[in-house]
Amino acid sequence: MGGILAGIARHAFPKAPMEVVDHVNVSVEAGLEGDFRGAVKPGGRGRRQVSLVERGDWEAAMAAVGHSLPWQERRANLLVDGLDLPQIPGTRLRIGTVVLEITQECDPCSRMETLAAGLKAALTPDWRGGVLARVIEGGAIAVGDVILVEPAI
């Protein structure tokens, strides 16, 4: 059983405003097209190419701090609905032809605190801040695509 890709966002450079898009190309070399974080640096492993957050986790954090900010304020690339993101590095997710491999938890940064007092702490428990992933196979993704957890090899 899978979830749905409910949102896509990217930012062209550090601290740039998030741009919400309906579809995007994804590559092993550059992550999400137009997102600065996806480019793999020489000698790097690309562990932070793509960030994903669950809609339910973002809404729970918003309720905890009494705000209703849009999900892209989390500065995540992909909003996932209806799927509990695996908290196991090495797990692979398939979105159409794109395959992502979860590398680690996406710890909330101090920037979250500037959005709403207590937000960093509200995003901390149980990987609520989301997951980071590297791109294993590229392709195009769009809002509404199904997200599947691939069986372990």
Tab-separated table of N, CA and C in Angstrom:
chain	number	residue	atom	x	y	z
A	1	MET	N	0.852	-1.178	0.000
A	1	MET	CA	0.000	0.000	0.000
A	1	MET	C	0.896	1.239	0.000
A	2	GLY	N	0.512	2.240	-0.727
A	2	GLY	CA	1.355	3.422	-0.861
A	2	GLY	C	0.655	4.696	-0.448
A	3	GLY	N	1.405	5.755	-0.593
A	3	GLY	CA	0.881	7.078	-0.316
A	3	GLY	C	0.797	7.865	-1.611
A	4	ILE	N	0.541	9.142	-1.460
A	4	ILE	CA	0.401	10.043	-2.603
A	4	ILE	C	1.377	11.205	-2.445
A	5	LEU	N	1.986	11.591	-3.551
A	5	LEU	CA	2.816	12.791	-3.567
A	5	LEU	C	1.866	13.981	-3.586
A	6	ALA	N	1.778	14.673	-2.456
A	6	ALA	CA	0.798	15.745	-2.292
A	6	ALA	C	1.363	17.130	-2.581
A	7	GLY	N	2.688	17.252	-2.690
A	7	GLY	CA	3.285	18.551	-2.962
A	7	GLY	C	4.745	18.428	-3.338
A	8	ILE	N	5.212	19.392	-4.141
A	8	ILE	CA	6.612	19.462	-4.563
A	8	ILE	C	7.065	20.909	-4.388
A	9	ALA	N	8.238	21.092	-3.768
A	9	ALA	CA	8.771	22.440	-3.588
A	9	ALA	C	10.286	22.405	-3.755
A	10	ARG	N	10.837	23.530	-4.173
A	10	ARG	CA	12.289	23.625	-4.372
A	10	ARG	C	12.735	25.051	-4.098
A	11	HIS	N	14.041	25.199	-3.889
A	11	HIS	CA	14.602	26.542	-3.717
A	11	HIS	C	15.948	26.594	-4.435
A	12	ALA	N	16.145	27.701	-5.159
A	12	ALA	CA	17.274	27.823	-6.079
A	12	ALA	C	18.611	28.037	-5.385
A	13	PHE	N	18.588	28.585	-4.176
A	13	PHE	CA	19.822	28.831	-3.434
A	13	PHE	C	19.491	28.860	-1.946
A	14	PRO	N	20.506	28.766	-1.072
A	14	PRO	CA	20.240	28.763	0.369
A	14	PRO	C	19.414	29.984	0.782
A	15	LYS	N	18.424	29.739	1.623
A	15	LYS	CA	17.540	30.772	2.172
A	15	LYS	C	16.622	31.411	1.134
A	16	ALA	N	16.613	30.884	-0.097
A	16	ALA	CA	15.702	31.398	-1.128
A	16	ALA	C	14.270	31.008	-0.766
A	17	PRO	N	13.306	31.772	-1.255
A	17	PRO	CA	11.908	31.377	-1.044
A	17	PRO	C	11.644	30.023	-1.700
A	18	MET	N	10.759	29.257	-1.105
A	18	MET	CA	10.383	27.967	-1.678
A	18	MET	C	9.424	28.197	-2.839
A	19	GLU	N	9.677	27.502	-3.936
A	19	GLU	CA	8.807	27.556	-5.112
A	19	GLU	C	8.020	26.251	-5.153
A	20	VAL	N	6.704	26.342	-5.136
A	20	VAL	CA	5.851	25.161	-5.202
A	20	VAL	C	5.536	24.897	-6.672
A	21	VAL	N	5.736	23.640	-7.107
A	21	VAL	CA	5.496	23.255	-8.501
A	21	VAL	C	4.618	22.003	-8.547
A	22	ASP	N	4.004	21.752	-9.704
A	22	ASP	CA	3.138	20.582	-9.870
A	22	ASP	C	3.905	19.349	-10.326
A	23	HIS	N	5.043	19.557	-10.985
A	23	HIS	CA	5.852	18.446	-11.483
A	23	HIS	C	7.302	18.903	-11.583
A	24	VAL	N	8.214	17.929	-11.620
A	24	VAL	CA	9.636	18.258	-11.689
A	24	VAL	C	10.410	17.034	-12.184
A	25	ASN	N	11.506	17.298	-12.848
A	25	ASN	CA	12.430	16.237	-13.226
A	25	ASN	C	13.393	16.011	-12.070
A	26	VAL	N	13.780	14.765	-11.890
A	26	VAL	CA	14.680	14.372	-10.806
A	26	VAL	C	15.826	13.580	-11.433
A	27	SER	N	17.067	13.905	-11.023
A	27	SER	CA	18.210	13.174	-11.561
A	27	SER	C	19.166	12.762	-10.447
A	28	VAL	N	19.944	11.727	-10.753
A	28	VAL	CA	20.948	11.236	-9.813
A	28	VAL	C	21.992	12.320	-9.545
A	29	GLU	N	22.328	13.107	-10.563
A	29	GLU	CA	23.382	14.122	-10.437
A	29	GLU	C	22.918	15.385	-9.717
A	30	ALA	N	21.641	15.764	-9.897
A	30	ALA	CA	21.199	17.072	-9.418
A	30	ALA	C	19.985	17.053	-8.502
A	31	GLY	N	19.442	15.897	-8.186
A	31	GLY	CA	18.242	15.857	-7.356
A	31	GLY	C	17.071	16.473	-8.100
A	32	LEU	N	16.261	17.276	-7.409
A	32	LEU	CA	15.141	17.953	-8.053
A	32	LEU	C	15.670	19.086	-8.923
A	33	GLU	N	15.255	19.119	-10.155
A	33	GLU	CA	15.664	20.180	-11.070
A	33	GLU	C	15.286	21.541	-10.466
A	34	GLY	N	16.255	22.443	-10.399
A	34	GLY	CA	16.004	23.772	-9.865
A	34	GLY	C	16.176	23.905	-8.367
A	35	ASP	N	16.545	22.814	-7.678
A	35	ASP	CA	16.760	22.862	-6.233
A	35	ASP	C	18.260	22.761	-5.956
A	36	PHE	N	18.797	23.748	-5.281
A	36	PHE	CA	20.255	23.802	-5.087
A	36	PHE	C	20.796	22.637	-4.274
A	37	ARG	N	20.003	22.087	-3.375
A	37	ARG	CA	20.512	21.087	-2.448
A	37	ARG	C	20.786	19.735	-3.117
A	38	GLY	N	20.191	19.486	-4.274
A	38	GLY	CA	20.289	18.172	-4.887
A	38	GLY	C	21.592	17.849	-5.577
A	39	ALA	N	22.376	18.864	-5.937
A	39	ALA	CA	23.621	18.605	-6.662
A	39	ALA	C	24.613	17.870	-5.763
A	40	VAL	N	25.149	16.774	-6.270
A	40	VAL	CA	26.133	16.003	-5.514
A	40	VAL	C	27.494	16.646	-5.726
A	41	LYS	N	28.121	17.025	-4.623
A	41	LYS	CA	29.440	17.660	-4.693
A	41	LYS	C	30.499	16.607	-5.022
A	42	PRO	N	31.591	17.003	-5.662
A	42	PRO	CA	32.661	16.039	-5.965
A	42	PRO	C	33.098	15.301	-4.697
A	43	GLY	N	33.100	13.994	-4.776
A	43	GLY	CA	33.468	13.183	-3.620
A	43	GLY	C	32.346	12.986	-2.622
A	44	GLY	N	31.202	13.647	-2.852
A	44	GLY	CA	30.081	13.542	-1.925
A	44	GLY	C	29.225	12.314	-2.191
A	45	ARG	N	28.338	12.037	-1.257
A	45	ARG	CA	27.480	10.860	-1.378
A	45	ARG	C	26.024	11.227	-1.639
A	46	GLY	N	25.704	12.517	-1.666
A	46	GLY	CA	24.340	12.935	-1.975
A	46	GLY	C	23.304	12.529	-0.944
A	47	ARG	N	23.692	12.489	0.329
A	47	ARG	CA	22.763	12.018	1.362
A	47	ARG	C	21.599	12.970	1.615
A	48	ARG	N	21.718	14.233	1.165
A	48	ARG	CA	20.679	15.224	1.443
A	48	ARG	C	20.042	15.751	0.155
A	49	GLN	N	20.015	14.942	-0.906
A	49	GLN	CA	19.513	15.421	-2.188
A	49	GLN	C	18.044	15.807	-2.151
A	50	VAL	N	17.227	15.022	-1.471
A	50	VAL	CA	15.782	15.238	-1.458
A	50	VAL	C	15.292	15.101	-0.021
A	51	SER	N	14.427	16.022	0.391
A	51	SER	CA	13.825	15.922	1.720
A	51	SER	C	12.324	15.682	1.574
A	52	LEU	N	11.795	14.827	2.447
A	52	LEU	CA	10.384	14.470	2.412
A	52	LEU	C	9.788	14.657	3.794
A	53	VAL	N	8.554	15.140	3.849
A	53	VAL	CA	7.850	15.286	5.114
A	53	VAL	C	6.423	14.764	4.929
A	54	GLU	N	5.891	14.153	5.980
A	54	GLU	CA	4.523	13.643	5.948
A	54	GLU	C	3.548	14.769	6.275
A	55	ARG	N	2.446	14.836	5.518
A	55	ARG	CA	1.428	15.851	5.780
A	55	ARG	C	0.922	15.762	7.229
A	56	GLY	N	0.655	14.548	7.693
A	56	GLY	CA	0.142	14.374	9.054
A	56	GLY	C	1.112	14.859	10.117
A	57	ASP	N	2.413	14.641	9.902
A	57	ASP	CA	3.411	15.105	10.866
A	57	ASP	C	3.486	16.620	10.884
A	58	TRP	N	3.433	17.254	9.706
A	58	TRP	CA	3.467	18.721	9.649
A	58	TRP	C	2.226	19.296	10.340
A	59	GLU	N	1.064	18.699	10.068
A	59	GLU	CA	-0.172	19.192	10.686
A	59	GLU	C	-0.149	19.004	12.195
A	60	ALA	N	0.426	17.897	12.668
A	60	ALA	CA	0.539	17.668	14.118
A	60	ALA	C	1.462	18.702	14.758
A	61	ALA	N	2.563	19.013	14.088
A	61	ALA	CA	3.481	20.034	14.621
A	61	ALA	C	2.800	21.402	14.637
A	62	MET	N	2.041	21.707	13.593
A	62	MET	CA	1.321	22.984	13.543
A	62	MET	C	0.309	23.074	14.687
A	63	ALA	N	-0.417	21.985	14.931
A	63	ALA	CA	-1.390	21.968	16.026
A	63	ALA	C	-0.689	22.163	17.367
A	64	ALA	N	0.492	21.570	17.523
A	64	ALA	CA	1.233	21.668	18.780
A	64	ALA	C	1.657	23.104	19.087
A	65	VAL	N	1.925	23.884	18.036
A	65	VAL	CA	2.369	25.261	18.263
A	65	VAL	C	1.263	26.285	17.991
A	66	GLY	N	0.080	25.812	17.617
A	66	GLY	CA	-1.054	26.701	17.409
A	66	GLY	C	-0.946	27.577	16.166
A	67	HIS	N	-0.353	27.052	15.102
A	67	HIS	CA	-0.218	27.792	13.845
A	67	HIS	C	-0.760	26.954	12.698
A	68	SER	N	-0.858	27.565	11.525
A	68	SER	CA	-1.290	26.827	10.331
A	68	SER	C	-0.488	27.304	9.121
A	69	LEU	N	0.817	27.170	9.217
A	69	LEU	CA	1.693	27.589	8.127
A	69	LEU	C	1.668	26.555	7.003
A	70	PRO	N	1.870	26.985	5.752
A	70	PRO	CA	1.906	26.023	4.653
A	70	PRO	C	3.109	25.075	4.781
A	71	TRP	N	2.934	23.847	4.280
A	71	TRP	CA	3.940	22.794	4.450
A	71	TRP	C	5.309	23.180	3.919
A	72	GLN	N	5.359	23.958	2.842
A	72	GLN	CA	6.665	24.272	2.244
A	72	GLN	C	7.519	25.146	3.163
A	73	GLU	N	6.928	25.728	4.193
A	73	GLU	CA	7.720	26.473	5.178
A	73	GLU	C	8.670	25.540	5.930
A	74	ARG	N	8.394	24.237	5.901
A	74	ARG	CA	9.319	23.254	6.481
A	74	ARG	C	10.589	23.170	5.643
A	75	ARG	N	10.507	23.702	4.401
A	75	ARG	CA	11.614	23.718	3.453
A	75	ARG	C	11.940	22.316	2.947
A	76	ALA	N	10.947	21.445	2.988
A	76	ALA	CA	11.080	20.101	2.438
A	76	ALA	C	10.749	20.145	0.948
A	77	ASN	N	11.272	19.162	0.213
A	77	ASN	CA	11.014	19.084	-1.224
A	77	ASN	C	9.702	18.397	-1.554
A	78	LEU	N	9.392	17.327	-0.825
A	78	LEU	CA	8.224	16.529	-1.168
A	78	LEU	C	7.306	16.362	0.037
A	79	LEU	N	6.007	16.582	-0.199
A	79	LEU	CA	4.981	16.371	0.819
A	79	LEU	C	4.305	15.037	0.528
A	80	VAL	N	4.314	14.165	1.517
A	80	VAL	CA	3.788	12.810	1.384
A	80	VAL	C	2.477	12.717	2.166
A	81	ASP	N	1.458	12.123	1.536
A	81	ASP	CA	0.171	11.952	2.203
A	81	ASP	C	-0.202	10.473	2.194
A	82	GLY	N	-0.666	9.974	3.318
A	82	GLY	CA	-1.158	8.606	3.381
A	82	GLY	C	-0.089	7.536	3.487
A	83	LEU	N	1.127	7.912	3.824
A	83	LEU	CA	2.223	6.950	3.959
A	83	LEU	C	3.076	7.344	5.152
A	84	ASP	N	3.308	6.377	6.041
A	84	ASP	CA	4.216	6.585	7.161
A	84	ASP	C	5.622	6.347	6.616
A	85	LEU	N	6.387	7.429	6.462
A	85	LEU	CA	7.734	7.293	5.893
A	85	LEU	C	8.595	6.377	6.768
A	86	PRO	N	9.239	5.391	6.152
A	86	PRO	CA	10.096	4.482	6.923
A	86	PRO	C	11.243	5.237	7.600
A	87	GLN	N	11.525	4.839	8.814
A	87	GLN	CA	12.607	5.465	9.583
A	87	GLN	C	13.834	4.561	9.580
A	88	ILE	N	14.079	3.938	8.452
A	88	ILE	CA	15.191	2.994	8.328
A	88	ILE	C	16.053	3.406	7.140
A	89	PRO	N	17.258	3.935	7.408
A	89	PRO	CA	18.154	4.259	6.298
A	89	PRO	C	18.362	3.044	5.400
A	90	GLY	N	18.396	3.292	4.096
A	90	GLY	CA	18.544	2.221	3.122
A	90	GLY	C	17.221	1.812	2.488
A	91	THR	N	16.103	2.167	3.122
A	91	THR	CA	14.792	1.866	2.552
A	91	THR	C	14.588	2.699	1.293
A	92	ARG	N	14.024	2.078	0.283
A	92	ARG	CA	13.806	2.782	-0.987
A	92	ARG	C	12.338	3.076	-1.218
A	93	LEU	N	12.115	4.258	-1.792
A	93	LEU	CA	10.775	4.707	-2.158
A	93	LEU	C	10.722	4.866	-3.666
A	94	ARG	N	9.622	4.438	-4.270
A	94	ARG	CA	9.438	4.611	-5.711
A	94	ARG	C	8.280	5.571	-5.949
A	95	ILE	N	8.561	6.583	-6.791
A	95	ILE	CA	7.540	7.535	-7.230
A	95	ILE	C	7.619	7.524	-8.756
A	96	GLY	N	6.723	6.793	-9.402
A	96	GLY	CA	6.831	6.615	-10.847
A	96	GLY	C	8.112	5.877	-11.169
A	97	THR	N	8.955	6.480	-12.033
A	97	THR	CA	10.240	5.852	-12.375
A	97	THR	C	11.351	6.264	-11.411
A	98	VAL	N	11.075	7.226	-10.555
A	98	VAL	CA	12.086	7.740	-9.630
A	98	VAL	C	12.205	6.817	-8.416
A	99	VAL	N	13.451	6.517	-8.045
A	99	VAL	CA	13.709	5.732	-6.840
A	99	VAL	C	14.592	6.566	-5.918
A	100	LEU	N	14.122	6.735	-4.685
A	100	LEU	CA	14.867	7.459	-3.655
A	100	LEU	C	15.259	6.473	-2.562
A	101	GLU	N	16.432	6.677	-1.980
A	101	GLU	CA	16.881	5.847	-0.861
A	101	GLU	C	16.995	6.724	0.375
A	102	ILE	N	16.259	6.371	1.413
A	102	ILE	CA	16.307	7.133	2.665
A	102	ILE	C	17.704	7.001	3.262
A	103	THR	N	18.297	8.156	3.619
A	103	THR	CA	19.647	8.144	4.179
A	103	THR	C	19.669	8.478	5.669
A	104	GLN	N	18.758	9.363	6.111
A	104	GLN	CA	18.771	9.766	7.516
A	104	GLN	C	17.548	10.606	7.841
A	105	GLU	N	17.384	10.867	9.123
A	105	GLU	CA	16.330	11.755	9.608
A	105	GLU	C	16.655	13.189	9.193
A	106	CYS	N	15.631	13.958	8.909
A	106	CYS	CA	15.810	15.381	8.610
A	106	CYS	C	15.539	16.163	9.893
A	107	ASP	N	16.609	16.416	10.625
A	107	ASP	CA	16.474	17.132	11.897
A	107	ASP	C	16.015	18.559	11.653
A	108	PRO	N	15.054	19.033	12.446
A	108	PRO	CA	14.621	20.422	12.286
A	108	PRO	C	15.723	21.394	12.706
A	109	CYS	N	15.869	22.468	11.956
A	109	CYS	CA	16.907	23.456	12.244
A	109	CYS	C	16.326	24.647	13.004
A	110	SER	N	17.201	25.537	13.415
A	110	SER	CA	16.778	26.710	14.188
A	110	SER	C	15.865	27.628	13.387
A	111	ARG	N	15.903	27.527	12.051
A	111	ARG	CA	15.019	28.342	11.221
A	111	ARG	C	13.549	28.074	11.556
A	112	MET	N	13.236	26.843	11.978
A	112	MET	CA	11.852	26.504	12.323
A	112	MET	C	11.371	27.335	13.502
A	113	GLU	N	12.293	27.643	14.397
A	113	GLU	CA	11.940	28.436	15.579
A	113	GLU	C	11.583	29.870	15.194
A	114	THR	N	12.165	30.375	14.089
A	114	THR	CA	11.834	31.732	13.646
A	114	THR	C	10.440	31.781	13.016
A	115	LEU	N	9.946	30.635	12.559
A	115	LEU	CA	8.593	30.578	11.995
A	115	LEU	C	7.539	30.593	13.084
A	116	ALA	N	7.787	29.810	14.143
A	116	ALA	CA	6.826	29.714	15.246
A	116	ALA	C	7.556	29.206	16.478
A	117	ALA	N	7.347	29.875	17.591
A	117	ALA	CA	7.971	29.445	18.843
A	117	ALA	C	7.551	28.021	19.161
A	118	GLY	N	8.528	27.165	19.444
A	118	GLY	CA	8.263	25.779	19.794
A	118	GLY	C	8.203	24.827	18.604
A	119	LEU	N	8.314	25.354	17.371
A	119	LEU	CA	8.184	24.488	16.195
A	119	LEU	C	9.341	23.493	16.076
A	120	LYS	N	10.557	23.926	16.384
A	120	LYS	CA	11.692	22.994	16.299
A	120	LYS	C	11.445	21.803	17.217
A	121	ALA	N	11.021	22.050	18.434
A	121	ALA	CA	10.745	20.963	19.381
A	121	ALA	C	9.554	20.125	18.914
A	122	ALA	N	8.555	20.746	18.303
A	122	ALA	CA	7.376	20.009	17.833
A	122	ALA	C	7.706	19.083	16.667
A	123	LEU	N	8.767	19.399	15.918
A	123	LEU	CA	9.178	18.571	14.785
A	123	LEU	C	10.200	17.498	15.153
A	124	THR	N	10.673	17.503	16.392
A	124	THR	CA	11.757	16.619	16.799
A	124	THR	C	11.348	15.171	17.079
A	125	PRO	N	10.219	14.899	17.774
A	125	PRO	CA	9.952	13.495	18.121
A	125	PRO	C	9.618	12.622	16.913
A	126	ASP	N	10.037	11.356	16.972
A	126	ASP	CA	9.622	10.323	16.030
A	126	ASP	C	9.813	10.707	14.558
A	127	TRP	N	10.915	11.359	14.226
A	127	TRP	CA	11.252	11.746	12.844
A	127	TRP	C	10.177	12.643	12.228
A	128	ARG	N	9.470	13.404	13.048
A	128	ARG	CA	8.387	14.256	12.554
A	128	ARG	C	8.886	15.305	11.567
A	129	GLY	N	10.171	15.652	11.635
A	129	GLY	CA	10.734	16.629	10.706
A	129	GLY	C	10.950	16.085	9.310
A	130	GLY	N	10.785	14.767	9.146
A	130	GLY	CA	10.886	14.160	7.829
A	130	GLY	C	12.140	13.326	7.645
A	131	VAL	N	12.380	12.940	6.386
A	131	VAL	CA	13.542	12.124	6.046
A	131	VAL	C	14.317	12.765	4.907
A	132	LEU	N	15.590	12.422	4.833
A	132	LEU	CA	16.447	12.837	3.724
A	132	LEU	C	16.716	11.611	2.865
A	133	ALA	N	16.921	11.859	1.573
A	133	ALA	CA	17.124	10.741	0.658
A	133	ALA	C	18.092	11.120	-0.451
A	134	ARG	N	18.690	10.085	-1.050
A	134	ARG	CA	19.505	10.261	-2.254
A	134	ARG	C	18.728	9.680	-3.417
A	135	VAL	N	19.015	10.195	-4.610
A	135	VAL	CA	18.348	9.714	-5.815
A	135	VAL	C	19.118	8.508	-6.360
A	136	ILE	N	18.422	7.398	-6.538
A	136	ILE	CA	19.007	6.173	-7.080
A	136	ILE	C	18.691	6.066	-8.571
A	137	GLU	N	17.452	6.410	-8.939
A	137	GLU	CA	17.026	6.416	-10.342
A	137	GLU	C	16.215	7.677	-10.580
A	138	GLY	N	16.536	8.381	-11.664
A	138	GLY	CA	15.855	9.622	-11.974
A	138	GLY	C	14.604	9.428	-12.809
A	139	GLY	N	13.968	10.544	-13.129
A	139	GLY	CA	12.755	10.547	-13.938
A	139	GLY	C	11.954	11.796	-13.643
A	140	ALA	N	10.694	11.769	-14.001
A	140	ALA	CA	9.803	12.897	-13.741
A	140	ALA	C	8.761	12.475	-12.710
A	141	ILE	N	8.434	13.408	-11.799
A	141	ILE	CA	7.391	13.156	-10.811
A	141	ILE	C	6.390	14.302	-10.860
A	142	ALA	N	5.172	14.014	-10.395
A	142	ALA	CA	4.120	15.023	-10.391
A	142	ALA	C	3.236	14.839	-9.164
A	143	VAL	N	2.645	15.939	-8.724
A	143	VAL	CA	1.683	15.877	-7.631
A	143	VAL	C	0.588	14.891	-8.037
A	144	GLY	N	0.243	14.007	-7.107
A	144	GLY	CA	-0.763	12.984	-7.365
A	144	GLY	C	-0.169	11.615	-7.643
A	145	ASP	N	1.159	11.555	-7.907
A	145	ASP	CA	1.811	10.272	-8.136
A	145	ASP	C	1.748	9.404	-6.876
A	146	VAL	N	1.696	8.097	-7.083
A	146	VAL	CA	1.711	7.147	-5.985
A	146	VAL	C	3.144	6.960	-5.505
A	147	ILE	N	3.315	6.849	-4.192
A	147	ILE	CA	4.612	6.583	-3.575
A	147	ILE	C	4.552	5.202	-2.953
A	148	LEU	N	5.472	4.336	-3.353
A	148	LEU	CA	5.520	2.973	-2.842
A	148	LEU	C	6.830	2.733	-2.110
A	149	VAL	N	6.757	1.977	-1.032
A	149	VAL	CA	7.961	1.518	-0.352
A	149	VAL	C	8.380	0.243	-1.049
A	150	GLU	N	9.621	0.213	-1.535
A	150	GLU	CA	10.109	-0.976	-2.243
A	150	GLU	C	10.527	-2.033	-1.251
A	151	PRO	N	10.268	-3.297	-1.598
A	151	PRO	CA	10.714	-4.365	-0.703
A	151	PRO	C	12.229	-4.385	-0.588
A	152	ALA	N	12.711	-4.728	0.581
A	152	ALA	CA	14.171	-4.801	0.792
A	152	ALA	C	14.762	-5.877	-0.096
A	153	ILE	N	15.969	-5.590	-0.593
A	153	ILE	CA	16.647	-6.544	-1.475
A	153	ILE	C	17.440	-7.528	-0.664
